[in-house]
C-alpha positions as semicolon CSV with decimal commas, in nm:
position;residue;x (nm);y (nm);z (nm)
1;M;-0,125;2,206;0,412
2;S;0,044;1,934;0,613
3;S;-0,273;1,893;0,820
4;A;-0,445;1,754;0,509
5;L;-0,200;1,465;0,511
6;H;-0,268;1,156;0,719
7;P;-0,147;1,239;1,070
8;W;0,098;0,949;1,089
9;L;0,285;1,093;0,788
10;D;0,324;1,451;0,910
11;T;0,651;1,402;1,099
12;S;0,801;1,198;0,815
13;L;0,714;1,472;0,567
14;R;0,883;1,739;0,776
15;E;1,193;1,522;0,815
16;A;1,210;1,443;0,443
17;L;1,189;1,811;0,351
18;S;1,451;1,917;0,605
19;H;1,697;1,633;0,532
20;Q;1,670;1,616;0,154
21;Q;2,017;1,583;0,000
22;A;1,946;1,424;-0,340
23;H;1,735;1,530;-0,635
24;A;1,561;1,190;-0,630
25;L;1,374;1,046;-0,331
26;L;1,258;0,685;-0,298
27;V;0,951;0,684;-0,072
28;Q;0,923;0,334;0,073
29;G;0,612;0,213;0,248
30;A;0,324;-0,031;0,218
31;Q;0,050;0,106;-0,006
32;D;-0,182;0,121;0,296
33;R;0,050;0,375;0,461
34;G;-0,015;0,639;0,197
35;P;0,307;0,663;-0,009
36;L;0,120;0,825;-0,299
37;D;-0,032;1,094;-0,075
38;F;0,309;1,146;0,084
39;S;0,480;1,181;-0,256
40;I;0,221;1,434;-0,373
41;A;0,272;1,630;-0,049
42;L;0,645;1,644;-0,125
43;A;0,579;1,774;-0,476
44;R;0,332;2,027;-0,339
45;A;0,591;2,162;-0,095
46;W;0,857;2,190;-0,366
47;L;0,622;2,373;-0,603
48;C;0,464;2,601;-0,341
49;E;0,498;2,968;-0,438
50;T;0,482;3,116;-0,089
51;P;0,829;3,233;0,027
52;A;1,010;2,965;0,227
53;R;1,048;3,189;0,534
54;Q;0,670;3,197;0,562
55;R;0,639;2,817;0,552
56;P;0,763;2,651;0,873
57;G;0,942;2,326;0,797
58;G;0,919;2,388;0,423
59;L;0,558;2,265;0,415
60;A;0,323;2,376;0,138
61;C;0,108;2,675;0,227
62;G;-0,204;2,525;0,069
63;R;-0,325;2,866;-0,047
64;C;-0,106;2,980;-0,338
65;G;-0,161;2,919;-0,706
66;G;0,106;2,649;-0,716
67;C;-0,059;2,449;-0,438
68;H;-0,398;2,484;-0,604
69;L;-0,264;2,360;-0,938
70;V;-0,100;2,058;-0,770
71;D;-0,430;1,979;-0,596
72;E;-0,607;2,000;-0,931
73;R;-0,334;1,785;-1,095
74;S;-0,285;2,058;-1,354
75;H;0,048;2,212;-1,251
76;P;0,257;2,253;-1,568
77;D;0,580;2,162;-1,385
78;L;0,448;1,841;-1,226
79;R;0,407;1,507;-1,402
80;L;0,246;1,210;-1,226
81;L;0,344;0,881;-1,384
82;V;0,117;0,600;-1,265
83;P;-0,031;0,285;-1,422
84;E;-0,365;0,312;-1,598
85;S;-0,526;0,121;-1,311
86;L;-0,425;0,388;-1,056
87;R;-0,505;0,706;-1,247
88;A;-0,833;0,761;-1,063
89;A;-0,664;0,709;-0,724
90;A;-0,402;0,967;-0,824
91;G;-0,672;1,217;-0,918
92;L;-0,594;1,196;-1,290
93;P;-0,844;1,168;-1,576
94;A;-0,871;0,821;-1,725
95;D;-0,831;0,938;-2,086
96;E;-0,483;1,092;-2,054
97;A;-0,278;0,784;-1,975
98;G;-0,033;0,830;-2,260
99;E;-0,145;0,496;-2,404
100;S;-0,307;0,405;-2,734
101;S;-0,681;0,442;-2,786
102;S;-0,717;0,065;-2,747
103;A;-0,668;0,117;-2,371
104;K;-1,036;0,204;-2,341
105;T;-1,141;-0,140;-2,468
106;R;-0,937;-0,353;-2,227
107;K;-0,866;-0,390;-1,858
108;P;-0,650;-0,100;-1,733
109;S;-0,286;-0,202;-1,710
110;S;-0,111;-0,219;-1,373
111;E;0,229;-0,167;-1,543
112;I;0,416;0,155;-1,611
113;K;0,527;0,112;-1,970
114;V;0,813;0,255;-2,169
115;D;0,593;0,482;-2,384
116;A;0,473;0,661;-2,071
117;V;0,831;0,698;-1,948
118;R;0,943;0,840;-2,283
119;A;0,660;1,096;-2,269
120;A;0,773;1,189;-1,916
121;L;1,131;1,231;-2,038
122;E;1,009;1,480;-2,299
123;F;0,840;1,671;-2,015
124;I;1,169;1,672;-1,822
125;G;1,350;1,831;-2,114
126;L;1,122;2,135;-2,115
127;T;1,201;2,457;-1,931
128;P;0,998;2,504;-1,610
129;S;0,686;2,708;-1,684
130;R;0,584;2,839;-1,345
131;A;0,814;2,710;-1,072
132;G;1,192;2,713;-1,054
133;L;1,204;2,339;-1,110
134;K;1,012;2,045;-1,247
135;V;0,889;1,739;-1,054
136;L;0,835;1,386;-1,184
137;L;0,642;1,158;-0,950
138;I;0,639;0,785;-1,030
139;H;0,412;0,554;-0,831
140;P;0,435;0,267;-0,766
141;A;0,788;0,254;-0,901
142;E;0,802;-0,126;-0,878
143;E;0,547;-0,136;-1,162
144;L;0,800;0,006;-1,407
145;N;0,864;-0,278;-1,648
146;L;1,226;-0,357;-1,729
147;V;1,239;-0,155;-2,050
148;A;1,073;0,145;-1,883
149;A;1,308;0,130;-1,584
150;N;1,614;0,121;-1,807
151;A;1,481;0,413;-2,011
152;L;1,462;0,620;-1,691
153;L;1,808;0,540;-1,554
154;K;2,033;0,794;-1,728
155;T;1,793;1,085;-1,684
156;L;1,744;0,995;-1,318
157;E;2,120;1,013;-1,268
158;E;2,181;1,328;-1,475
159;P;1,863;1,534;-1,527
160;P;1,893;1,801;-1,799
161;G;1,779;2,089;-1,576
162;P;1,643;2,179;-1,230
163;M;1,455;1,862;-1,150
164;R;1,319;1,660;-0,858
165;F;1,210;1,296;-0,874
166;V;0,986;1,110;-0,630
167;L;0,956;0,733;-0,665
168;G;0,683;0,589;-0,443
169;C;0,744;0,222;-0,377
170;G;0,579;-0,054;-0,175
171;A;0,830;-0,323;-0,273
172;P;1,178;-0,169;-0,312
173;Q;1,333;-0,514;-0,357
174;A;1,147;-0,533;-0,689
175;L;1,324;-0,223;-0,823
176;L;1,641;-0,237;-1,026
177;P;1,936;-0,194;-0,787
178;T;2,066;0,078;-1,018
179;L;1,742;0,273;-0,968
180;R;1,755;0,237;-0,590
181;S;2,118;0,347;-0,578
182;R;2,035;0,678;-0,748
183;C;1,778;0,777;-0,485
184;Q;1,777;0,898;-0,127
185;S;1,556;0,665;0,075
186;V;1,258;0,783;0,281
187;V;1,096;0,503;0,481
188;L;0,738;0,557;0,599
189;P;0,687;0,414;0,948
190;R;0,401;0,195;1,064
191;P;0,125;0,427;1,193
192;D;0,118;0,473;1,569
193;R;-0,174;0,270;1,705
194;E;-0,326;0,551;1,911
195;A;-0,301;0,800;1,624
196;A;-0,451;0,543;1,386
197;L;-0,742;0,471;1,620
198;A;-0,811;0,841;1,672
199;W;-0,813;0,897;1,297
200;L;-1,044;0,600;1,231
201;Q;-1,284;0,716;1,501
202;A;-1,284;1,062;1,344
203;Q;-1,392;0,895;1,018
204;G;-1,692;0,751;1,204
205;L;-1,568;0,392;1,229
206;Q;-1,727;0,201;1,516
207;D;-1,517;-0,041;1,724
208;A;-1,215;0,077;1,529
209;A;-0,967;-0,132;1,729
210;I;-1,117;-0,461;1,607
211;V;-1,096;-0,360;1,240
212;L;-0,751;-0,206;1,280
213;D;-0,609;-0,522;1,442
214;A;-0,761;-0,745;1,174
215;C;-0,600;-0,525;0,907
216;G;-0,249;-0,547;1,050
217;G;-0,252;-0,204;1,214
218;E;-0,293;-0,021;0,881
219;P;-0,566;0,246;0,920
220;L;-0,622;0,315;0,549
221;R;-0,682;-0,054;0,488
222;A;-0,910;-0,073;0,792
223;L;-1,124;0,214;0,668
224;E;-1,145;0,066;0,319
225;Q;-1,249;-0,273;0,455
226;A;-1,517;-0,121;0,677
227;R;-1,658;0,081;0,388
228;E;-1,680;-0,236;0,182
229;G;-1,892;-0,400;0,454
230;R;-1,624;-0,584;0,651
231;D;-1,685;-0,392;0,972
232;A;-1,606;-0,484;1,331
233;E;-1,888;-0,738;1,352
234;A;-1,769;-0,913;1,035
235;W;-1,417;-0,941;1,177
236;R;-1,551;-1,067;1,512
237;R;-1,724;-1,353;1,331
238;F;-1,435;-1,434;1,102
239;P;-1,234;-1,680;1,318
240;S;-1,539;-1,888;1,405
241;Q;-1,654;-1,888;1,042
242;V;-1,317;-2,028;0,938
243;M;-1,319;-2,290;1,214
244;Q;-1,669;-2,396;1,106
245;G;-1,578;-2,398;0,736
246;D;-1,854;-2,144;0,667
247;G;-1,783;-2,078;0,301
248;A;-2,132;-1,938;0,243
249;G;-2,078;-1,671;0,509
250;L;-1,754;-1,562;0,340
251;A;-1,883;-1,585;-0,016
252;G;-1,878;-1,209;-0,070
253;W;-1,516;-1,163;0,035
254;P;-1,266;-1,082;-0,243
255;L;-1,009;-1,359;-0,261
256;P;-0,706;-1,131;-0,197
257;V;-0,872;-1,002;0,122
258;L;-0,967;-1,351;0,236
259;V;-0,621;-1,497;0,173
260;E;-0,453;-1,218;0,370
261;A;-0,699;-1,259;0,658
262;L;-0,632;-1,634;0,668
263;Q;-0,259;-1,563;0,680
264;R;-0,311;-1,341;0,983
265;L;-0,526;-1,608;1,144
266;C;-0,250;-1,865;1,097
267;E;0,000;-1,621;1,247
268;D;-0,224;-1,576;1,550
269;R;-0,261;-1,953;1,599
270;L;0,114;-1,988;1,571
271;R;0,156;-1,722;1,839
272;Q;-0,082;-1,916;2,062
273;A;0,114;-2,236;2,002
274;L;0,424;-2,049;2,121
275;G;0,248;-1,929;2,434
276;L;0,176;-1,576;2,309
277;S;-0,154;-1,394;2,272
278;A;-0,331;-1,352;1,938
279;R;-0,258;-1,014;1,780
280;S;-0,493;-0,971;1,483
281;F;-0,786;-1,173;1,619
282;P;-0,799;-1,157;2,001
283;Q;-1,133;-1,337;1,982
284;L;-0,967;-1,650;1,838
285;E;-1,051;-1,940;2,071
286;P;-0,744;-2,027;2,280
287;L;-0,575;-2,361;2,234
288;K;-0,662;-2,639;2,475
289;A;-0,370;-2,826;2,630
290;P;-0,213;-3,063;2,566
291;V;-0,101;-2,941;2,225
292;A;0,133;-3,120;1,987
293;T;0,341;-2,804;1,965
294;E;0,618;-2,915;1,730
295;R;0,382;-3,079;1,487
296;M;0,137;-2,791;1,500
297;I;0,409;-2,533;1,442
298;A;0,528;-2,729;1,138
299;T;0,171;-2,755;1,003
300;L;0,096;-2,387;1,057
301;T;0,426;-2,288;0,896
302;E;0,352;-2,507;0,593
303;T;0,000;-2,365;0,565
304;A;0,128;-2,007;0,591
305;A;0,371;-2,080;0,306
306;W;0,088;-2,233;0,102
307;L;-0,126;-1,923;0,162
308;R;0,159;-1,699;0,044
309;T;0,159;-1,880;-0,289
310;R;-0,218;-1,838;-0,307
311;A;-0,182;-1,466;-0,230
312;A;0,033;-1,425;-0,540
313;Q;-0,246;-1,588;-0,745
314;A;-0,545;-1,431;-0,569
315;D;-0,632;-1,197;-0,857
316;H;-0,659;-1,489;-1,101
317;P;-1,019;-1,545;-1,220
318;W;-1,072;-1,863;-1,016
319;S;-1,413;-2,011;-0,941
320;A;-1,473;-1,821;-0,617
321;P;-1,679;-2,088;-0,434
322;L;-1,425;-2,361;-0,509
323;A;-1,132;-2,137;-0,416
324;I;-1,294;-2,037;-0,085
325;E;-1,371;-2,401;-0,002
326;A;-1,009;-2,504;-0,066
327;L;-0,873;-2,213;0,136
328;L;-1,098;-2,282;0,433
329;Q;-1,040;-2,656;0,433
330;R;-0,662;-2,623;0,439
331;T;-0,656;-2,340;0,695
332;R;-0,916;-2,498;0,923
333;S;-0,717;-2,819;0,939
334;A;-0,404;-2,630;1,042
335;L;-0,584;-2,420;1,302
336;D;-0,766;-2,705;1,474
337;A;-0,516;-2,867;1,712
338;R;-0,777;-3,124;1,815
339;S;-0,768;-3,274;1,467
340;R;-0,404;-3,373;1,513
341;P;-0,292;-3,676;1,715
342;L;-0,061;-3,613;2,009
């Protein structure tokens, strides 16, 4: 039922179901806001076998055979099209990716390839087995490579039978404009802070506000970080570790996580330079006047841009100790106003 969905998505789900006008929906939202869960909830509601009059708001009943089959990822009228690397997250078995047997001997692909799209198009051409329609869910749609995206276009515009499409997407600007234009947009909002904190506390997270702030207000990311050992105490220490250049203390941090955290730290220092309070790291030591504001703003802006380029390369197999040292040295220099002449 809707209650199984993350609470910050419940209202959006009801609105999407009540205002649906197209056969294809583009669900837009950062991956940490749950677009995959939201897209599955849409499919579940469409394939629910309980009469609509018994389902307020069109939500899935959660009890019928159709809902059970969707939950088990075995509904004959639902196809989930995801990259190999996300099959486990989507609740799909790893050995049914629609790829060649060589997939088991290499790193799972993060792309949605044309062979998988062609297999999905064959599914679309079949008559519905159980429901009155078929549903194709593609997530994340921005991982469709160019050939795969083009292969989908015509069918997306003119499906051969009763059909619904859901395209989950964290970066809609990366999609072909022709794909976007064929879909009705559903934008997932940033989770309400109070609802996010209540949910995190219900998951047993201590000092949830500290972790939530450090993770940009995204509760799913906050919970994941805490479960990986970056709890409230780790985030409390983080600003001082950066200011001290404590690479050893941050040695266990994955580079993508570290780069993003450094970006947020730069943003907070920039806010301080503009006379505002820190947002992600309230424990960041305030600036001491006088501050060379113009020069510092320029330096922080340049460093933030440099970190963005590093974020795009963070999954590269760098030497972790050397990468952390370079990241800390550059960021520390930008953060420390005392190191800059007035």
